[in-house]
Tab-separated table of C-alpha atoms in Angstrom:
chain	number	residue	atom	x	y	z
A	1	MET	CA	12.182	6.872	-9.164
A	2	ALA	CA	13.178	3.486	-10.569
A	3	LYS	CA	12.372	2.677	-14.212
A	4	ILE	CA	11.315	-0.715	-15.597
A	5	ARG	CA	14.111	-1.980	-17.827
A	6	HIS	CA	13.373	-5.679	-18.285
A	7	ILE	CA	10.673	-8.286	-17.969
A	8	SER	CA	11.567	-11.973	-17.714
A	9	TYR	CA	9.400	-14.706	-19.164
A	10	ARG	CA	9.863	-18.445	-18.458
A	11	ALA	CA	9.322	-20.681	-21.466
A	12	GLU	CA	9.458	-24.340	-22.347
A	13	ASP	CA	10.741	-23.453	-25.842
A	14	VAL	CA	12.910	-20.348	-25.482
A	15	ASP	CA	13.769	-20.133	-29.181
A	16	ALA	CA	10.124	-20.364	-30.297
A	17	ILE	CA	9.061	-17.604	-27.900
A	18	ALA	CA	12.044	-15.428	-28.921
A	19	GLU	CA	11.278	-15.920	-32.623
A	20	PHE	CA	7.649	-14.997	-31.946
A	21	PHE	CA	8.617	-11.703	-30.272
A	22	ILE	CA	11.138	-10.937	-33.030
A	23	ASP	CA	8.719	-11.728	-35.868
A	24	ALA	CA	5.484	-10.444	-34.332
A	25	MET	CA	6.744	-7.387	-32.467
A	26	GLY	CA	9.924	-6.465	-34.332
A	27	VAL	CA	12.147	-6.572	-31.247
A	28	THR	CA	15.899	-7.086	-31.674
A	29	LEU	CA	17.974	-10.025	-30.462
A	30	VAL	CA	20.603	-8.759	-27.987
A	31	GLN	CA	22.218	-12.055	-27.034
A	32	LYS	CA	21.739	-15.761	-26.490
A	33	ARG	CA	23.271	-16.712	-23.145
A	34	GLU	CA	25.282	-19.844	-22.352
A	35	ASP	CA	22.384	-21.184	-20.238
A	36	GLY	CA	20.007	-20.943	-23.223
A	37	ALA	CA	18.279	-17.731	-22.168
A	38	VAL	CA	17.656	-15.117	-24.864
A	39	ASP	CA	17.665	-11.342	-24.356
A	40	LEU	CA	15.529	-9.185	-26.659
A	41	THR	CA	14.993	-5.410	-26.704
A	42	ASP	CA	12.764	-2.756	-28.182
A	43	GLY	CA	15.532	-0.233	-27.476
A	44	SER	CA	14.073	0.812	-24.134
A	45	ILE	CA	12.955	-2.292	-22.280
A	46	ASN	CA	14.432	-5.784	-22.502
A	47	ILE	CA	12.538	-9.053	-22.520
A	48	ALA	CA	14.544	-11.976	-21.170
A	49	ILE	CA	13.212	-15.368	-22.274
A	50	LEU	CA	14.423	-17.872	-19.669
A	51	PRO	CA	14.388	-21.666	-19.962
A	52	LEU	CA	12.315	-23.488	-17.348
A	53	ALA	CA	15.272	-25.628	-16.305
A	54	ALA	CA	17.598	-22.668	-15.664
A	55	ASN	CA	16.077	-21.695	-12.322
A	56	ARG	CA	13.614	-22.529	-9.578
A	57	SER	CA	10.446	-21.710	-11.496
A	58	ARG	CA	8.317	-24.717	-12.416
A	59	SER	CA	5.876	-23.143	-14.862
A	60	SER	CA	5.974	-20.902	-17.896
A	61	GLY	CA	4.933	-17.269	-17.697
A	62	LEU	CA	6.061	-14.024	-16.114
A	63	ASP	CA	9.027	-14.625	-13.817
A	64	HIS	CA	10.183	-11.211	-12.547
A	65	ILE	CA	10.539	-7.508	-13.389
A	66	GLY	CA	13.836	-5.601	-13.517
A	67	PHE	CA	14.291	-1.955	-12.568
A	68	SER	CA	17.152	0.451	-13.191
A	69	ALA	CA	17.713	3.452	-10.955
A	70	GLU	CA	19.903	6.529	-11.080
A	71	ASP	CA	21.643	5.309	-7.912
A	72	ASP	CA	21.574	1.497	-7.718
A	73	GLN	CA	22.874	1.386	-4.136
A	74	GLU	CA	20.197	3.809	-2.921
A	75	GLN	CA	17.528	1.818	-4.772
A	76	ILE	CA	18.792	-1.421	-3.206
A	77	ARG	CA	18.611	0.230	0.229
A	78	ARG	CA	15.011	1.290	-0.483
A	79	VAL	CA	14.009	-2.220	-1.583
A	80	GLU	CA	15.539	-3.706	1.567
A	81	PHE	CA	13.857	-1.068	3.756
A	82	ALA	CA	10.518	-1.945	2.129
A	83	GLY	CA	10.998	-5.585	3.112
A	84	GLY	CA	12.728	-7.008	0.039
A	85	VAL	CA	14.992	-9.937	0.850
A	86	THR	CA	18.106	-10.494	-1.280
A	87	GLU	CA	17.892	-13.611	-3.445
A	88	PRO	CA	20.790	-15.484	-5.061
A	89	THR	CA	21.455	-14.710	-8.726
A	90	ARG	CA	24.021	-15.839	-11.265
A	91	SER	CA	23.583	-12.637	-13.244
A	92	PRO	CA	26.362	-10.048	-13.254
A	93	TYR	CA	23.805	-7.362	-14.193
A	94	GLU	CA	21.569	-7.241	-11.126
A	95	THR	CA	20.730	-7.639	-7.471
A	96	LYS	CA	17.623	-9.815	-7.037
A	97	PHE	CA	14.998	-9.476	-4.272
A	98	LYS	CA	11.913	-11.337	-3.142
A	99	GLY	CA	9.087	-9.176	-1.855
A	100	PRO	CA	5.551	-9.698	-0.552
A	101	GLU	CA	3.703	-12.770	-1.867
A	102	GLY	CA	6.943	-13.992	-3.434
A	103	ILE	CA	7.173	-11.281	-6.107
A	104	VAL	CA	10.708	-11.084	-7.495
A	105	VAL	CA	12.276	-7.788	-8.601
A	106	ASP	CA	15.781	-6.955	-9.778
A	107	VAL	CA	17.802	-3.756	-9.542
A	108	GLY	CA	20.535	-3.413	-12.153
A	109	ARG	CA	21.571	-2.619	-15.720
A	110	TRP	CA	21.049	-4.882	-18.746
A	111	PRO	CA	22.716	-4.898	-22.181
A	112	GLY	CA	20.342	-3.420	-24.756
A	113	ALA	CA	18.032	-1.648	-22.292
A	114	ALA	CA	17.797	2.121	-22.528
A	115	ALA	CA	19.893	4.251	-20.221
A	116	LEU	CA	18.033	6.312	-17.648
A	117	ASP	CA	17.098	9.822	-18.719
A	118	LYS	CA	18.531	12.577	-16.548
A	119	ASP	CA	15.553	14.787	-15.605
């Protein structure tokens, strides 16, 4: 089973949203990327705050959900078998897919997100 490891949020003011999550929720800053994106974590799940201009999205809000799996290649095969179509990404952490109704999901590993538990 894949585990949710990050949620990406598009924002007009990345720093303001990041500061809000840090101050209001006590999450930790992991990194500020060269493109202006900010990665936050609660130690298990990351929140990536992405600037509107950095990608195709035209509005603020939820952008995509990232999953980690014990076997990334097997998970990628499963996503493709289920109809996911590979999307371009500049990220070295993930493989990105578009699914039904345009939903975007990633399979990968992100700095600051918890490792998968071995059951």
